[in-house]
């Protein structure tokens, strides 16, 4: 009994310690964002707290660059990409799981083979393609390369394939069309997976940096990730770190809220989709 | 509505590579049969004999290789399942797990289009009627996972009935239930079928089930129909050894025997005197109830043990000519009090004895010499 108690205490102590380590960067981010610009620059040794918090940095973040606009751009980009991708992968997964057509298994194998090609390689060819199509600095160009995901198609197909065939036959006998079956039976049954995919995709879009950075050089199409970079470059000879941190806080907030709302879904999704690292 | 199957054949292409190519599988072979209106037909046969395939052909999920299917005068062979108006209950019920009972039953109605389209109220009325018929009116809000096997099965039947199908097909609907529930549910199916008078085909590999509720039974083997008839007729008059063996619990006792000069021999004993049968080796089938204990009976077996099963006693014995490991006979409880020694003697009831050709298994008719 006593030993158990000790073990619990040690476990909790360790967890608290670990939580502190994990949370520290967040604390540091928030702390820096409320430090006065002058005060921040005067600190030779960074302080772990501030006695005079200020919101000035937040105002700066929105005024030195059009952060509101970037947020809106990112929102568009995220919603557009995620919605399109959901349609694409659902239909693809349905075809692979349910329909019979010549070459289905070969095509699916080729799809899976695509997963072995590293993203960084694909970025280069995508860049060439989008540039040749003259889609630089457009939303189409931003969105197009990520409206499909082989991994999510695979994940969803496996889910669809687990639905017993009899349900499909029963639906057929009852006069259900393929699309209606997909809509009324398959999608609702696989809803948890779809929700997980949606959330993961939103996070991915919100955080994307390399592609938007490559494909846009017009500030009208910047996403928040590029916006932060811009704030950094705007500090008169010296990076305006507090303003940058304020922007980071603003940008992170939607994701934090999303995470808090769908905590369970994300955790199970990460556990299930954990193979993709 | 009457269903006519005309030379229905379904062949699946063989699988395999190169010169190892397997032979085609003929799951249903030249099935011709007319199912009268409003009857319940039991489709009976061992696993893999083509029962499910027959149902799938009738409901349209599979296309026949040859032959036609008529519903009354209408040729439905080219129609898709949607257009045939068939209700089907699958072996594992195939309920939609994310919908509650009411939504499950309503699902087929929501597919109706054009002039058949129903209003919300009409749908509710139909759902309630169907649910009432199978007595699950108080379960409408539950999900399938929250129902017992028997209740799930009733939901499946209600879903099949709700669109007022012309034909009801049931594919081994009782196989997932325990023995008691199975008994209860098959009565239920019978009751519902009688009440709705929908022509029904009921697939099972359990002969008890088929015998007890069917108007007609069809016995199949390897895709070929062996015999069609009223359950009792088929039992009393099996067309061949397969049918005789397949029907009846406990199963029929089969002996190697021969006919010589109008005498039926089992081993060295003459058990019956026959007319109009040529001399030949035969299989002799004797129903368990065809044995009568008798001190001076003509048929001698080595007694193993009597088994009391309530009203009746089953006498387990062995015989060298028997094809089954033991000979089982069912006799009245009073008769076997004086059972002693290690042999037991029987007389055979001629109407419970069947002769079969040893090579083809076909029935050999005979008359009794008195
Ligand atoms: N799609 C298919 N391709 C190839 N062969 C098939 C196919 N479907 C069924 N068969 C074969 O056809 C035969 C009949 O199958 P069927 O499913 O009709 O049997 P069943 O009588 O319903 O058996 P059970 O009682 O086990 O359900 C079997 O030999 C089976 O292997
Ligand atoms: Mg079957």
XYZ file of C-alpha atoms and ligand atoms in Angstrom:
679
model
C 0.000 0.000 0.000
C 2.677 2.442 1.090
C 4.931 1.442 -1.751
C 2.129 2.050 -4.191
C 1.632 5.494 -2.786
C 5.290 6.291 -3.216
C 5.172 5.097 -6.788
C 2.185 7.343 -7.481
C 3.998 10.326 -6.007
C 7.084 9.663 -8.098
C 4.972 9.227 -11.214
C 3.150 12.473 -10.626
C 6.352 14.323 -9.824
C 7.808 13.118 -13.065
C 4.689 14.053 -15.022
C 4.608 17.535 -13.474
C 8.265 17.996 -14.329
C 7.676 16.841 -17.880
C 4.609 19.042 -18.261
C 6.675 22.035 -17.141
C 9.292 21.296 -19.771
C 6.663 20.957 -22.466
C 4.703 24.021 -21.402
C 7.707 26.268 -20.930
C 7.991 27.350 -24.602
C 4.328 28.342 -24.502
C 4.848 30.307 -21.355
C 7.884 31.947 -22.879
C 5.913 32.818 -25.991
C 3.096 34.443 -24.027
C 5.530 36.138 -21.668
C 7.587 37.641 -24.467
C 4.467 38.819 -26.249
C 3.501 41.026 -23.297
C 6.954 42.444 -22.589
C 7.568 46.028 -23.585
C 9.738 46.287 -26.695
C 12.231 48.562 -24.993
C 12.296 46.521 -21.816
C 12.797 43.372 -23.802
C 15.765 44.801 -25.623
C 17.238 46.082 -22.363
C 17.314 42.641 -20.802
C 20.783 41.166 -21.084
C 19.715 38.103 -19.188
C 16.129 37.229 -20.125
C 13.750 37.485 -17.186
C 11.216 34.778 -16.359
C 8.471 37.241 -15.580
C 7.513 40.825 -16.193
C 6.027 43.352 -13.802
C 4.666 45.657 -16.519
C 2.722 43.606 -19.038
C 1.590 45.461 -22.140
C -0.694 44.722 -25.062
C 1.163 47.141 -27.325
C 2.881 44.293 -29.136
C -0.464 42.903 -30.244
C -1.400 46.230 -31.749
C 2.016 46.362 -33.435
C 1.592 42.889 -34.866
C -1.631 43.927 -36.538
C -0.405 47.316 -37.738
C 3.147 46.731 -38.971
C 1.867 43.950 -41.255
C -1.693 43.169 -42.354
C -1.982 40.257 -39.960
C -5.785 40.297 -40.175
C -5.564 39.785 -43.896
C -3.094 36.951 -43.466
C -5.386 35.295 -40.964
C -8.234 35.539 -43.414
C -6.056 34.128 -46.205
C -5.056 31.239 -44.004
C -8.651 30.609 -43.089
C -9.638 30.449 -46.756
C -6.714 28.262 -47.578
C -7.453 25.886 -44.709
C -11.174 25.625 -45.283
C -10.812 25.277 -49.049
C -8.071 22.686 -48.917
C -9.721 20.623 -46.209
C -13.160 20.640 -47.806
C -11.859 19.738 -51.243
C -9.599 17.080 -49.847
C -12.453 15.464 -47.931
C -14.505 15.171 -51.100
C -11.592 13.801 -53.099
C -10.417 11.229 -50.598
C -13.935 10.049 -49.751
C -14.746 9.355 -53.373
C -11.366 7.759 -54.002
C -11.600 5.579 -50.918
C -15.120 4.552 -51.898
C -13.955 3.518 -55.359
C -11.051 1.526 -53.992
C -13.091 -0.130 -51.273
C -16.404 -0.792 -52.962
C -16.381 -0.576 -56.739
C -15.134 -3.280 -59.045
C -13.137 -2.034 -61.996
C -10.246 -3.290 -64.056
C -6.847 -2.419 -62.622
C -8.208 -1.303 -59.272
C -5.634 -3.119 -57.194
C -2.742 -2.038 -59.408
C -3.781 1.592 -59.215
C -4.116 1.324 -55.462
C -0.671 -0.225 -55.169
C 0.761 2.608 -57.243
C -0.943 5.075 -54.921
C 0.657 3.389 -51.949
C 4.010 3.476 -53.697
C 3.618 7.253 -53.910
C 3.792 7.415 -50.127
C 7.417 6.336 -50.324
C 8.470 9.449 -52.212
C 9.516 12.122 -49.721
C 7.461 15.316 -49.682
C 10.500 17.486 -50.286
C 10.973 15.907 -53.694
C 7.376 16.418 -54.646
C 7.555 20.088 -53.663
C 10.068 20.740 -56.432
C 7.994 19.168 -59.192
C 4.852 20.784 -57.810
C 6.588 24.139 -57.912
C 7.507 23.634 -61.564
C 4.002 22.508 -62.448
C 2.225 25.346 -60.672
C 4.647 27.921 -62.088
C 4.183 26.575 -65.599
C 0.438 26.773 -65.137
C 0.977 30.406 -64.104
C -0.808 29.800 -60.862
C 1.737 31.492 -58.639
C 0.166 33.997 -56.274
C -3.302 32.517 -56.569
C -5.401 30.543 -54.129
C -5.738 27.791 -56.714
C -1.993 27.401 -56.793
C -1.825 27.374 -53.016
C -4.563 24.811 -52.589
C -4.198 22.499 -55.546
C -1.201 20.392 -54.501
C -2.735 19.433 -51.179
C -6.321 18.579 -52.154
C -5.471 14.921 -52.034
C -3.580 12.747 -49.659
C -2.608 9.194 -50.413
C -2.252 8.417 -46.766
C -5.740 9.586 -45.893
C -7.193 7.712 -48.880
C -5.488 4.617 -47.594
C -6.712 5.196 -44.046
C -10.274 5.769 -45.161
C -10.284 2.871 -47.599
C -9.267 0.494 -44.819
C -12.123 1.897 -42.763
C -14.626 1.542 -45.576
C -13.458 -1.974 -46.327
C -14.359 -3.031 -42.803
C -18.028 -2.344 -43.401
C -19.589 -5.732 -44.124
C -20.562 -6.399 -47.743
C -24.031 -7.466 -46.641
C -24.890 -3.877 -45.788
C -24.139 -2.941 -49.381
C -26.185 -5.822 -50.768
C -29.046 -5.052 -48.412
C -28.970 -1.437 -49.544
C -28.919 -2.544 -53.186
C -31.938 -4.776 -52.705
C -33.666 -1.859 -51.015
C -33.008 0.308 -54.043
C -30.143 2.479 -52.829
C -27.768 4.041 -55.334
C -24.007 3.889 -54.805
C -23.691 7.551 -53.924
C -26.602 7.430 -51.544
C -25.106 4.375 -49.891
C -21.841 6.258 -49.496
C -23.625 9.248 -48.030
C -26.115 7.475 -45.805
C -24.191 4.455 -44.621
C -20.466 4.542 -45.218
C -19.733 8.122 -44.235
C -21.793 8.041 -41.028
C -20.228 4.749 -39.968
C -16.724 6.101 -40.597
C -17.465 9.517 -39.137
C -14.838 9.248 -36.356
C -12.099 8.639 -38.889
C -13.317 11.475 -41.068
C -13.406 13.873 -38.136
C -9.887 12.883 -37.195
C -8.685 13.361 -40.753
C -10.373 16.753 -40.914
C -8.723 17.976 -37.748
C -5.296 16.702 -38.700
C -5.629 18.306 -42.112
C -6.697 21.634 -40.611
C -3.651 21.621 -38.378
C -1.454 20.706 -41.308
C -2.863 23.532 -43.440
C -2.682 26.090 -40.670
C 0.942 25.278 -40.026
C 2.067 24.921 -43.622
C 5.058 27.067 -44.374
C 7.294 25.774 -47.142
C 4.737 25.607 -49.926
C 3.028 28.994 -49.357
C 6.427 30.560 -48.962
C 7.550 29.129 -52.295
C 4.473 29.831 -54.322
C 3.602 33.363 -53.111
C 5.661 36.535 -53.209
C 2.682 38.870 -53.296
C 1.688 39.937 -49.773
C -1.978 39.666 -50.768
C -1.628 35.907 -50.735
C 0.592 35.497 -47.693
C -0.468 33.058 -45.051
C 0.172 33.683 -41.369
C 3.348 31.653 -41.353
C 4.851 34.002 -43.910
C 3.400 36.949 -42.034
C 5.454 36.146 -38.965
C 8.570 36.117 -41.043
C 7.626 39.523 -42.330
C 7.201 40.993 -38.855
C 10.619 39.717 -37.997
C 12.096 41.475 -40.988
C 10.246 44.711 -40.218
C 11.992 45.446 -36.909
C 14.165 48.485 -37.529
C 17.467 46.742 -37.975
C 16.621 44.624 -35.016
C 13.970 41.909 -34.957
C 10.805 42.934 -33.125
C 10.614 39.717 -31.184
C 7.771 40.702 -28.804
C 5.531 41.688 -31.717
C 6.401 38.485 -33.468
C 5.504 36.501 -30.377
C 2.214 38.370 -30.136
C 1.454 37.317 -33.692
C 2.384 33.755 -32.864
C -0.001 33.779 -29.910
C -2.806 35.078 -32.108
C -2.093 32.462 -34.736
C -1.859 29.599 -32.292
C -5.078 30.463 -30.545
C -7.468 28.885 -33.085
C -5.499 25.649 -33.032
C -5.408 25.578 -29.250
C -9.174 26.066 -29.165
C -9.629 23.358 -31.805
C -7.467 21.041 -29.792
C -9.366 21.659 -26.586
C -12.691 21.026 -28.329
C -11.674 17.834 -30.107
C -9.070 16.546 -27.693
C -10.381 12.998 -27.610
C -10.732 12.736 -31.378
C -7.230 13.992 -31.994
C -5.652 11.677 -29.470
C -7.374 8.597 -30.872
C -6.599 9.760 -34.379
C -2.932 10.176 -33.557
C -2.919 6.750 -31.975
C -4.570 5.236 -35.033
C -2.719 7.190 -37.681
C 0.492 7.014 -35.697
C 2.266 5.110 -38.441
C 2.727 8.284 -40.422
C 5.024 9.811 -37.725
C -47.227 -13.712 -56.383
C -45.940 -16.757 -58.086
C -42.264 -17.163 -58.889
C -41.132 -19.247 -61.833
C -37.553 -20.338 -62.179
C -36.812 -21.686 -65.604
C -33.594 -23.631 -66.254
C -31.770 -21.316 -63.908
C -28.016 -21.886 -64.006
C -25.171 -19.986 -62.408
C -21.571 -20.811 -63.155
C -18.655 -19.083 -61.484
C -15.440 -19.007 -63.488
C -12.673 -21.101 -62.001
C -9.770 -19.348 -60.384
C -6.124 -20.261 -60.717
C -3.151 -19.417 -62.868
C -1.691 -20.864 -66.047
C -2.255 -24.527 -66.643
C -3.386 -24.985 -63.054
C -6.637 -23.315 -64.002
C -9.430 -24.660 -61.863
C -12.686 -25.935 -63.211
C -15.703 -23.689 -63.241
C -18.012 -23.952 -60.261
C -21.632 -24.523 -61.120
C -23.380 -23.232 -58.039
C -26.894 -23.663 -59.406
C -27.560 -26.180 -62.120
C -30.664 -26.131 -64.322
C -33.117 -25.179 -61.575
C -36.692 -25.291 -62.825
C -39.500 -24.761 -60.376
C -42.706 -22.872 -59.906
C -43.322 -21.447 -56.469
C -47.053 -21.027 -55.927
C -48.435 -17.707 -54.754
C -48.350 -17.032 -51.042
C -46.465 -20.158 -50.067
C -43.463 -20.529 -47.840
C -40.794 -22.581 -49.521
C -37.857 -24.016 -47.598
C -34.650 -24.274 -49.581
C -32.621 -26.947 -47.911
C -29.217 -28.440 -48.475
C -25.727 -28.852 -47.087
C -23.254 -25.991 -47.017
C -22.075 -24.896 -50.441
C -24.921 -26.472 -52.372
C -25.988 -23.196 -53.930
C -28.785 -21.990 -51.686
C -27.489 -18.471 -51.216
C -26.638 -18.267 -54.884
C -30.226 -19.162 -55.767
C -31.514 -16.392 -53.528
C -29.039 -13.926 -54.963
C -30.245 -14.810 -58.445
C -33.854 -14.280 -57.452
C -33.203 -10.913 -55.820
C -30.914 -9.820 -58.639
C -27.631 -9.383 -56.804
C -26.174 -11.939 -59.216
C -26.974 -12.494 -62.860
C -27.754 -16.035 -64.000
C -25.482 -17.620 -66.588
C -28.517 -19.210 -68.180
C -32.228 -19.406 -67.594
C -34.898 -16.957 -66.589
C -36.828 -15.810 -63.575
C -40.444 -14.761 -63.772
C -42.527 -12.998 -61.160
C -45.997 -13.965 -62.295
C -45.844 -13.338 -66.032
C -43.128 -10.694 -65.855
C -39.603 -11.667 -66.854
C -37.434 -10.044 -64.187
C -34.138 -11.591 -65.285
C -32.709 -8.369 -66.740
C -33.926 -6.146 -63.892
C -31.581 -4.740 -61.259
C -32.301 -5.576 -57.611
C -33.774 -2.115 -57.077
C -36.503 -2.764 -59.628
C -37.561 -6.209 -58.486
C -39.383 -5.261 -55.316
C -37.848 -8.022 -53.288
C -37.419 -7.989 -49.532
C -34.386 -9.808 -48.270
C -33.179 -10.797 -44.822
C -29.512 -11.623 -44.720
C -27.841 -14.283 -42.684
C -26.248 -11.734 -40.357
C -29.212 -9.322 -40.635
C -27.137 -6.513 -42.191
C -28.689 -3.800 -40.045
C -27.146 -0.352 -40.390
C -25.269 0.022 -37.113
C -25.415 3.825 -36.987
C -29.174 4.053 -37.427
C -31.737 3.254 -34.788
C -34.422 0.664 -35.335
C -36.911 3.125 -36.742
C -34.413 4.603 -39.210
C -33.332 1.128 -40.219
C -36.855 0.102 -41.050
C -37.524 3.377 -42.845
C -34.383 3.164 -44.974
C -35.947 1.315 -47.950
C -38.877 3.739 -47.996
C -36.583 6.723 -48.362
C -35.309 5.283 -51.611
C -38.689 5.422 -53.264
C -38.830 7.986 -56.020
C -41.347 9.575 -58.329
C -44.943 8.587 -57.825
C -44.074 6.032 -55.155
C -42.559 8.717 -52.961
C -44.102 8.781 -49.507
C -44.741 11.672 -47.183
C -43.268 11.703 -43.680
C -46.568 10.643 -42.153
C -47.076 7.819 -44.603
C -43.584 6.575 -43.864
C -44.166 6.690 -40.139
C -47.396 4.766 -40.528
C -45.733 2.109 -42.648
C -42.793 1.786 -40.253
C -45.118 1.423 -37.299
C -47.192 -1.159 -39.095
C -44.149 -3.238 -39.986
C -42.715 -2.907 -36.502
C -46.036 -3.939 -35.019
C -46.157 -7.009 -37.201
C -42.906 -8.300 -35.752
C -43.741 -6.911 -32.295
C -40.855 -4.516 -31.843
C -42.938 -1.371 -31.558
C -41.339 -0.457 -28.248
C -37.752 -0.799 -29.478
C -37.848 1.837 -32.201
C -35.338 4.150 -30.524
C -32.644 1.570 -29.938
C -29.525 1.003 -31.977
C -28.994 -2.507 -33.417
C -26.094 -3.114 -31.012
C -28.530 -2.729 -28.116
C -30.805 -5.515 -29.311
C -30.736 -9.248 -28.748
C -30.157 -11.535 -31.704
C -33.826 -12.368 -31.993
C -34.829 -8.720 -31.879
C -32.258 -7.825 -34.532
C -33.678 -10.507 -36.704
C -37.160 -9.117 -36.310
C -35.908 -5.671 -37.238
C -34.379 -7.180 -40.358
C -37.702 -8.800 -41.214
C -39.559 -5.565 -40.595
C -37.130 -3.752 -42.874
C -37.735 -6.334 -45.558
C -41.508 -6.133 -45.145
C -41.915 -2.386 -44.906
C -41.801 -1.774 -48.644
C -44.514 -4.389 -49.169
C -42.299 -6.635 -51.258
C -43.672 -9.002 -53.819
C -41.294 -11.667 -52.607
C -39.586 -12.215 -49.287
C -36.242 -13.972 -49.225
C -34.677 -15.193 -46.001
C -31.095 -16.462 -46.055
C -30.466 -18.620 -43.016
C -32.049 -16.031 -40.772
C -31.921 -18.194 -37.670
C -28.365 -19.442 -37.780
C -27.122 -16.891 -35.248
C -29.727 -17.649 -32.624
C -29.639 -20.063 -29.721
C -31.786 -23.164 -29.839
C -34.775 -21.813 -27.913
C -34.906 -18.501 -29.669
C -34.576 -20.298 -32.962
C -37.659 -22.351 -32.235
C -39.574 -19.282 -31.197
C -38.483 -17.149 -34.136
C -39.257 -19.700 -36.758
C -42.820 -19.849 -35.482
C -42.807 -16.085 -35.687
C -41.684 -16.180 -39.300
C -44.412 -18.663 -40.061
C -47.012 -16.464 -38.384
C -45.891 -13.330 -40.213
C -45.771 -15.124 -43.526
C -49.272 -16.523 -43.042
C -50.568 -13.108 -42.101
C -48.993 -11.201 -44.970
C -49.308 -14.024 -47.516
C -46.141 -12.879 -49.241
C -44.485 -15.591 -51.291
C -41.458 -16.470 -49.215
C -38.300 -18.458 -49.762
C -36.501 -19.514 -46.667
C -32.966 -20.882 -46.869
C -31.604 -23.162 -44.215
C -29.308 -26.097 -43.794
C -31.243 -27.266 -40.756
C -33.789 -29.816 -41.924
C -35.856 -29.488 -38.739
C -36.362 -25.828 -39.438
C -37.358 -26.373 -43.040
C -39.690 -29.257 -42.248
C -41.511 -27.473 -39.481
C -42.528 -24.253 -41.199
C -42.435 -24.804 -44.949
C -45.354 -25.493 -47.249
C -42.911 -26.956 -49.709
C -39.298 -27.921 -49.381
C -36.639 -28.043 -52.045
C -33.653 -30.241 -51.282
C -30.472 -29.288 -53.110
C -27.062 -30.842 -53.458
C -24.101 -29.504 -55.420
C -26.297 -27.084 -57.299
C -28.767 -29.736 -58.382
C -32.300 -29.974 -57.092
C -32.801 -33.414 -55.573
C -36.443 -33.314 -54.655
C -39.319 -30.892 -54.269
C -42.455 -31.565 -52.289
C -44.417 -31.149 -49.096
C -42.164 -31.789 -46.104
C -43.994 -34.909 -44.976
C -44.123 -36.329 -48.491
C -40.437 -35.845 -49.007
C -39.739 -37.422 -45.650
C -41.982 -40.417 -46.345
C -40.908 -40.752 -49.949
C -37.301 -39.703 -50.458
C -36.263 -39.727 -54.097
C -32.752 -40.900 -53.390
C -30.313 -41.847 -50.690
C -29.063 -38.275 -50.275
C -32.501 -36.909 -49.486
C -33.238 -39.819 -47.168
C -30.023 -39.206 -45.270
C -30.492 -35.471 -45.172
C -33.963 -35.454 -43.648
C -34.842 -36.735 -40.223
C -33.401 -36.607 -36.723
C -32.000 -38.932 -35.639
C -30.787 -39.696 -39.162
C -31.881 -42.690 -41.154
C -29.977 -45.966 -40.649
C -28.334 -47.203 -43.829
C -27.285 -50.820 -44.335
C -25.575 -52.698 -47.116
C -28.007 -55.321 -48.286
C -29.107 -57.305 -51.321
C -32.235 -58.563 -52.965
C -32.258 -62.251 -53.830
C -35.294 -64.146 -55.128
C -37.714 -61.623 -53.669
C -36.037 -61.578 -50.280
C -34.320 -58.549 -48.824
C -31.140 -59.564 -47.038
C -29.263 -57.512 -44.487
C -26.253 -59.530 -43.531
C -27.426 -63.131 -43.618
C -30.929 -62.391 -42.374
C -34.024 -61.998 -44.492
C -35.788 -58.908 -43.178
C -38.582 -58.436 -45.740
C -40.249 -60.344 -48.568
C -40.586 -58.203 -51.691
C -42.376 -58.309 -55.029
C -41.286 -56.837 -58.355
C -37.639 -56.218 -57.471
C -34.884 -57.773 -59.507
C -31.920 -59.340 -57.759
C -29.236 -56.754 -57.010
C -27.108 -55.313 -54.242
C -28.901 -52.394 -52.548
C -28.592 -49.797 -49.817
C -31.308 -50.274 -47.266
C -32.488 -47.198 -45.408
C -34.527 -47.691 -42.263
C -35.985 -44.742 -40.365
C -35.343 -44.938 -36.605
C -39.075 -45.228 -36.011
C -39.224 -48.145 -38.463
C -37.977 -50.654 -35.883
C -40.343 -52.661 -33.707
C -38.912 -54.604 -30.786
C -39.901 -58.213 -31.141
C -38.714 -61.456 -29.453
C -38.842 -63.341 -32.711
C -37.969 -60.446 -35.028
C -35.972 -61.180 -38.124
C -33.333 -58.519 -37.692
C -30.660 -58.941 -35.022
C -28.321 -56.243 -33.731
C -25.728 -56.126 -30.976
C -27.145 -54.025 -28.165
C -24.987 -51.154 -26.927
C -27.317 -49.266 -24.610
C -30.795 -47.831 -24.415
C -31.055 -44.040 -24.200
C -34.108 -42.582 -22.543
C -35.312 -39.351 -24.135
C -38.504 -38.502 -22.309
C -41.466 -40.280 -23.825
C -39.429 -42.407 -26.183
C -36.469 -44.667 -25.779
C -33.727 -44.723 -28.302
C -31.997 -48.063 -28.573
C -28.401 -47.779 -29.650
C -26.976 -50.942 -31.178
C -24.476 -51.972 -33.815
C -24.662 -54.115 -36.901
C -21.852 -55.253 -39.176
C -23.681 -54.251 -42.358
C -24.525 -50.778 -41.050
C -22.943 -47.769 -42.743
C -23.487 -45.589 -39.700
C -21.316 -46.348 -36.683
C -24.409 -47.150 -34.624
C -27.946 -48.195 -35.386
C -30.474 -45.943 -33.717
C -34.033 -47.012 -33.260
C -36.821 -45.226 -31.458
C -39.324 -47.382 -29.628
C -42.022 -46.854 -27.012
C -40.761 -46.698 -23.452
C -42.882 -49.649 -22.243
C -41.521 -52.100 -24.786
C -37.958 -52.091 -23.650
C -38.341 -53.129 -20.034
C -37.475 -56.696 -20.881
C -34.340 -55.648 -22.757
C -31.556 -58.000 -21.730
C -28.584 -59.862 -23.069
C -26.272 -58.399 -25.648
C -28.466 -58.806 -28.726
C -31.707 -57.121 -29.632
C -34.218 -58.284 -32.247
C -36.458 -56.123 -34.376
C -39.144 -56.373 -36.969
C -39.102 -53.658 -39.655
C -42.087 -51.542 -40.689
C -42.099 -51.840 -44.487
C -43.278 -48.228 -45.080
C -40.235 -46.988 -43.154
C -37.824 -49.041 -45.232
C -36.375 -47.675 -48.476
C -34.188 -49.387 -51.031
C -31.609 -47.487 -53.055
C -29.482 -48.431 -56.016
C -25.949 -48.960 -54.758
C -24.260 -47.011 -57.544
C -26.687 -44.198 -58.394
C -28.373 -43.875 -55.018
C -31.758 -43.714 -56.772
C -34.751 -45.094 -54.946
C -35.901 -48.600 -55.931
C -39.644 -48.979 -55.523
C -40.916 -52.229 -54.106
C -44.065 -53.918 -52.966
C -44.470 -56.180 -49.988
C -45.179 -59.869 -50.418
C -47.689 -60.895 -47.805
N -18.534 -15.375 -56.160
C -18.247 -16.689 -56.269
N -17.223 -17.107 -57.036
C -16.933 -18.415 -57.158
N -17.614 -19.388 -56.553
C -18.652 -19.059 -55.774
C -19.016 -17.691 -55.581
N -20.091 -17.657 -54.761
C -20.357 -18.934 -54.431
N -19.504 -19.779 -55.043
C -19.523 -21.241 -54.962
O -20.811 -21.677 -55.306
C -21.219 -22.746 -54.474
C -22.536 -22.414 -53.805
O -22.361 -21.355 -52.897
P -23.533 -20.800 -51.993
O -23.035 -19.611 -51.282
O -24.745 -20.631 -52.826
O -23.741 -21.983 -50.974
P -24.837 -22.129 -49.825
O -25.704 -23.254 -50.209
O -25.481 -20.840 -49.548
O -23.941 -22.591 -48.612
P -24.041 -22.157 -47.055
O -25.077 -23.018 -46.440
O -22.677 -22.495 -46.538
O -24.338 -20.700 -47.007
C -20.076 -22.989 -53.500
O -19.341 -24.081 -53.967
C -19.258 -21.732 -53.572
O -17.907 -22.029 -53.370
Mg -25.428 -19.408 -47.844
